[in-house]
Structure formats: structure tokens, C-alpha cells
């Protein structure tokens, strides 16, 4: 099974469609999803609410049949795919402000509120997206206390995160992640540069994990 995650930065084009298709994923946990995003051979559902005009917070796209469920959080999309709960989230970043959908004054409090519904999901769970936190080293976007709230959910659900030690394109650790049960075997975990020639397709690279469930 191949799982990918990518922040589309709210844009869509033939080049972005070709890039996502080239990842050859069975499941895609996408964030900042343009409303025209369509992928041949994949079913998809997005958050009900918009992050910006023409841009959904997140989406779950799969080759397998999926059953859509209510968003566990306004910035998270959820579907059950072949009996597995799949969730794609955008988590708060330091400068996200205090407006909807974030709750709390401090960044760590907003993160705690955003991840709390994830901890209540029914196992097995695949969870990913733009978490806006590096899980190793210096965190330039999130916070150390926010990272602690994410780790608490990962522990509660028994999830591993093979993207934790992968880099972002600027050299720091990735803030885009894929998590799944600890007893699933990781075959490979890769950072895939989101480029077309010399042009970047997003300010985030994509990440793909191949595994045996």
C-alpha cells in the first residue's frame, strides 16, 4: 500500500494532477485542496468548510471504496476506506490567529483542541496532512508544547510516523506527516520534490510511504 500527503497550496492545474498521479498512491491525504481537484481512478471527499475561497482545508482521496463521515474538526476531513479510518488534517501554525476554526489563545491550546477529536477515532487509523509541526529537531512553525499534544494522540492510537525524520525542501524537518499503526511494516518513506522543471508546484514537498499492513 502506498500513502501520500501533499499541501497543494490551494492551486490546481494539469501539472499538479500529473504530479499526484505520478506518486502512484492508493491513498492521498491532501491539504489546502482546490475545489477543482479531481484524480482519475480515485474517490475523494473534502472538509465541509473552506480555508479560503476555492480552497478546502483538507481531503481524503483513495482508489478504494470510501464512506464519508462528518469532519472530526473543521480543518480535518475523514473517510473510512476498506475498513480503515483515514483522516487528513491541517493543524494550527504559530501565526494562525484566533478566528475560526481555532479555539484557544495560545498556539499549544489551539493544537490541543484540534487534535483532541483525532484521539477519539476508531482504530485502525491512518492520520496525516500538514500538521505544521516538525516532530524532530527545531520547530520553526509549531511549538514544542503543541508537538507534545500530537505525540499524546499518536501514543493513544498506537501510531508510528515514518515521515518524522524526513526533510522539507528548505532543509528543516518536514511538517507534513503520515501516521499509521505501529504493527504495520514500513517498506519505504520518501520526500518527493514538488517541482515541474525549475518551477515549484507548492511551497511543500510531497511525502510517500509504502507499507505492508
Short mmCIF file of C-alpha atoms in Angstrom, two decimals:
data_model
loop_
_atom_site.label_atom_id
_atom_site.label_comp_id
_atom_site.label_asym_id
_atom_site.label_seq_id
_atom_site.Cartn_x
_atom_site.Cartn_y
_atom_site.Cartn_z
CA UNK A 1 0.00 0.00 0.00
CA UNK A 2 1.23 3.49 -0.83
CA UNK A 3 0.08 6.54 1.14
CA UNK A 4 0.94 10.10 0.18
CA UNK A 5 0.41 13.55 1.62
CA UNK A 6 0.84 16.94 -0.03
CA UNK A 7 -0.16 20.53 0.63
CA UNK A 8 -1.43 21.85 -2.72
CA UNK A 9 -1.32 25.48 -1.51
CA UNK A 10 -4.85 25.93 -2.85
CA UNK A 11 -3.88 25.55 -6.50
CA UNK A 12 -4.85 23.13 -9.26
CA UNK A 13 -3.56 22.51 -12.78
CA UNK A 14 -2.75 19.69 -15.18
CA UNK A 15 0.82 19.72 -13.86
CA UNK A 16 -0.40 19.19 -10.29
CA UNK A 17 -2.72 16.40 -11.42
CA UNK A 18 0.17 14.71 -13.24
CA UNK A 19 2.41 15.11 -10.20
CA UNK A 20 -0.12 13.47 -7.87
CA UNK A 21 -0.76 10.68 -10.36
CA UNK A 22 2.99 10.03 -10.63
CA UNK A 23 3.11 9.26 -6.90
CA UNK A 24 1.09 6.08 -7.64
CA UNK A 25 -0.65 6.17 -4.26
CA UNK A 26 -3.61 4.12 -3.08
CA UNK A 27 -4.45 6.81 -0.52
CA UNK A 28 -3.77 10.55 -0.57
CA UNK A 29 -4.14 12.79 2.47
CA UNK A 30 -4.19 16.24 0.89
CA UNK A 31 -4.32 19.70 2.43
CA UNK A 32 -5.25 23.16 1.12
CA UNK A 33 -7.25 21.42 -1.60
CA UNK A 34 -8.51 23.45 -4.57
CA UNK A 35 -12.20 22.91 -5.25
CA UNK A 36 -11.47 21.62 -8.79
CA UNK A 37 -9.16 18.84 -7.60
CA UNK A 38 -10.06 15.62 -9.38
CA UNK A 39 -7.92 12.49 -9.76
CA UNK A 40 -8.71 9.71 -12.27
CA UNK A 41 -9.46 6.41 -10.59
CA UNK A 42 -9.77 7.95 -7.12
CA UNK A 43 -12.72 8.86 -4.97
CA UNK A 44 -12.41 11.88 -2.75
CA UNK A 45 -14.06 13.90 -0.05
CA UNK A 46 -13.03 17.23 1.42
CA UNK A 47 -13.83 19.22 4.52
CA UNK A 48 -17.22 20.87 4.50
CA UNK A 49 -15.72 24.25 5.34
CA UNK A 50 -13.37 26.39 3.30
CA UNK A 51 -9.94 27.62 4.34
CA UNK A 52 -10.17 30.38 1.71
CA UNK A 53 -12.26 30.99 -1.42
CA UNK A 54 -11.99 27.91 -3.68
CA UNK A 55 -9.81 26.13 -1.07
CA UNK A 56 -10.86 23.35 1.31
CA UNK A 57 -8.82 22.68 4.44
CA UNK A 58 -8.16 19.03 3.65
CA UNK A 59 -9.28 15.99 1.67
CA UNK A 60 -9.05 12.20 1.59
CA UNK A 61 -8.66 10.60 -1.85
CA UNK A 62 -8.47 6.84 -2.39
CA UNK A 63 -8.58 4.12 -5.02
CA UNK A 64 -10.63 2.01 -2.61
CA UNK A 65 -14.29 2.49 -1.79
CA UNK A 66 -14.82 5.03 0.94
CA UNK A 67 -17.57 6.05 3.30
CA UNK A 68 -17.57 9.73 4.18
CA UNK A 69 -18.03 10.80 7.80
CA UNK A 70 -18.55 14.20 9.39
CA UNK A 71 -15.38 16.23 9.82
CA UNK A 72 -13.89 15.46 13.25
CA UNK A 73 -12.62 19.06 13.24
CA UNK A 74 -13.38 21.86 10.75
CA UNK A 75 -9.81 21.60 9.40
CA UNK A 76 -9.87 17.80 9.08
CA UNK A 77 -11.54 15.51 6.51
CA UNK A 78 -12.39 11.90 7.36
CA UNK A 79 -13.48 8.79 5.49
CA UNK A 80 -13.42 5.06 6.13
CA UNK A 81 -11.55 3.30 3.33
CA UNK A 82 -11.72 -0.50 3.22
CA UNK A 83 -12.49 -0.57 6.94
CA UNK A 84 -9.69 1.83 7.97
CA UNK A 85 -10.44 5.29 9.37
CA UNK A 86 -8.48 7.83 7.30
CA UNK A 87 -8.10 11.45 8.37
CA UNK A 88 -6.32 14.40 6.77
CA UNK A 89 -5.69 17.42 8.99
CA UNK A 90 -4.33 20.92 8.94
CA UNK A 91 -3.13 21.79 12.44
CA UNK A 92 -2.54 25.31 13.79
CA UNK A 93 0.63 27.24 12.99
CA UNK A 94 2.09 29.95 15.20
CA UNK A 95 0.61 32.91 13.33
CA UNK A 96 -2.80 31.37 12.56
CA UNK A 97 -4.69 33.82 14.76
CA UNK A 98 -7.66 33.11 17.00
CA UNK A 99 -10.51 33.00 14.48
CA UNK A 100 -12.49 30.00 13.27
CA UNK A 101 -11.68 27.10 13.29
CA UNK A 102 -9.10 27.53 16.06
CA UNK A 103 -10.06 27.53 19.73
CA UNK A 104 -7.81 28.96 22.42
CA UNK A 105 -5.43 31.87 22.88
CA UNK A 106 -2.08 30.06 22.95
CA UNK A 107 -0.78 28.06 19.99
CA UNK A 108 -0.45 24.94 22.14
CA UNK A 109 -4.08 25.29 23.29
CA UNK A 110 -5.28 25.54 19.69
CA UNK A 111 -3.29 22.43 18.81
CA UNK A 112 -4.73 20.54 21.77
CA UNK A 113 -8.26 21.41 20.66
CA UNK A 114 -7.56 20.44 17.04
CA UNK A 115 -6.09 17.01 17.84
CA UNK A 116 -8.49 16.02 20.62
CA UNK A 117 -11.16 14.66 18.21
CA UNK A 118 -8.50 12.60 16.40
CA UNK A 119 -7.72 10.70 19.60
CA UNK A 120 -11.33 9.53 19.73
CA UNK A 121 -11.31 7.92 16.27
CA UNK A 122 -11.91 4.20 15.94
CA UNK A 123 -8.81 2.10 15.24
CA UNK A 124 -7.17 1.26 12.92
CA UNK A 125 -6.40 4.84 11.94
CA UNK A 126 -4.33 6.43 9.19
CA UNK A 127 -3.79 10.11 10.02
CA UNK A 128 -1.77 12.65 8.09
CA UNK A 129 -1.64 16.04 6.45
CA UNK A 130 0.00 19.38 7.18
CA UNK A 131 0.49 19.26 10.92
CA UNK A 132 2.55 22.48 10.99
CA UNK A 133 4.92 20.82 13.45
CA UNK A 134 8.30 19.26 12.96
CA UNK A 135 8.41 16.14 15.14
CA UNK A 136 12.20 16.21 15.48
CA UNK A 137 14.73 18.99 16.00
CA UNK A 138 13.89 22.68 15.95
CA UNK A 139 10.30 23.59 15.26
CA UNK A 140 10.05 26.74 13.12
CA UNK A 141 6.27 26.70 12.58
CA UNK A 142 4.64 24.99 15.55
CA UNK A 143 5.60 24.77 19.22
CA UNK A 144 7.25 22.26 21.50
CA UNK A 145 4.13 22.05 23.67
CA UNK A 146 1.96 21.60 20.57
CA UNK A 147 4.27 18.78 19.49
CA UNK A 148 3.62 17.17 22.85
CA UNK A 149 -0.14 17.16 22.21
CA UNK A 150 0.43 15.45 18.85
CA UNK A 151 2.65 12.81 20.45
CA UNK A 152 -0.05 12.14 23.05
CA UNK A 153 -2.58 11.36 20.30
CA UNK A 154 -0.08 9.18 18.44
CA UNK A 155 0.55 7.23 21.65
CA UNK A 156 -3.16 6.90 22.40
CA UNK A 157 -3.87 5.48 18.94
CA UNK A 158 -0.68 3.40 18.75
CA UNK A 159 0.62 5.12 15.61
CA UNK A 160 4.07 5.42 14.07
CA UNK A 161 5.21 8.39 11.93
CA UNK A 162 7.88 7.40 9.39
CA UNK A 163 7.89 10.93 7.95
CA UNK A 164 9.23 12.41 11.20
CA UNK A 165 12.89 12.29 10.12
CA UNK A 166 12.34 13.46 6.53
CA UNK A 167 13.31 16.96 5.43
CA UNK A 168 11.31 19.80 3.93
CA UNK A 169 12.61 21.41 0.76
CA UNK A 170 14.25 24.25 2.70
CA UNK A 171 16.29 21.77 4.75
CA UNK A 172 14.43 21.78 8.07
CA UNK A 173 12.39 18.77 9.16
CA UNK A 174 9.06 18.19 7.43
CA UNK A 175 5.80 19.44 8.94
CA UNK A 176 3.77 17.20 6.60
CA UNK A 177 3.25 13.74 8.04
CA UNK A 178 1.72 10.29 7.62
CA UNK A 179 0.92 8.11 10.63
CA UNK A 180 -0.49 4.57 10.85
CA UNK A 181 -0.48 1.60 13.28
CA UNK A 182 2.85 0.57 14.76
CA UNK A 183 2.40 -3.06 13.71
CA UNK A 184 2.26 -2.13 10.01
CA UNK A 185 5.61 -2.64 8.28
CA UNK A 186 7.29 0.34 6.61
CA UNK A 187 8.85 -0.58 3.26
CA UNK A 188 10.00 2.97 2.38
CA UNK A 189 9.38 6.61 3.29
CA UNK A 190 10.34 9.31 0.81
CA UNK A 191 10.30 13.06 0.29
CA UNK A 192 9.22 13.84 -3.29
CA UNK A 193 10.18 17.32 -4.57
CA UNK A 194 7.07 19.12 -5.81
CA UNK A 195 8.57 20.62 -8.92
CA UNK A 196 7.93 20.84 -12.64
CA UNK A 197 11.28 21.57 -14.24
CA UNK A 198 12.64 24.55 -12.32
CA UNK A 199 9.20 25.67 -11.08
CA UNK A 200 7.78 24.69 -7.71
CA UNK A 201 4.18 23.41 -7.67
CA UNK A 202 3.79 24.20 -3.95
CA UNK A 203 5.85 25.54 -1.07
CA UNK A 204 5.58 21.99 0.36
CA UNK A 205 7.09 18.81 -0.99
CA UNK A 206 5.06 15.60 -1.10
CA UNK A 207 5.72 12.58 1.11
CA UNK A 208 5.03 8.97 0.23
CA UNK A 209 5.17 5.92 2.49
CA UNK A 210 4.98 2.39 1.17
CA UNK A 211 3.90 -0.17 3.75
CA UNK A 212 2.59 -3.63 4.41
CA UNK A 213 -0.50 -3.63 6.63
#
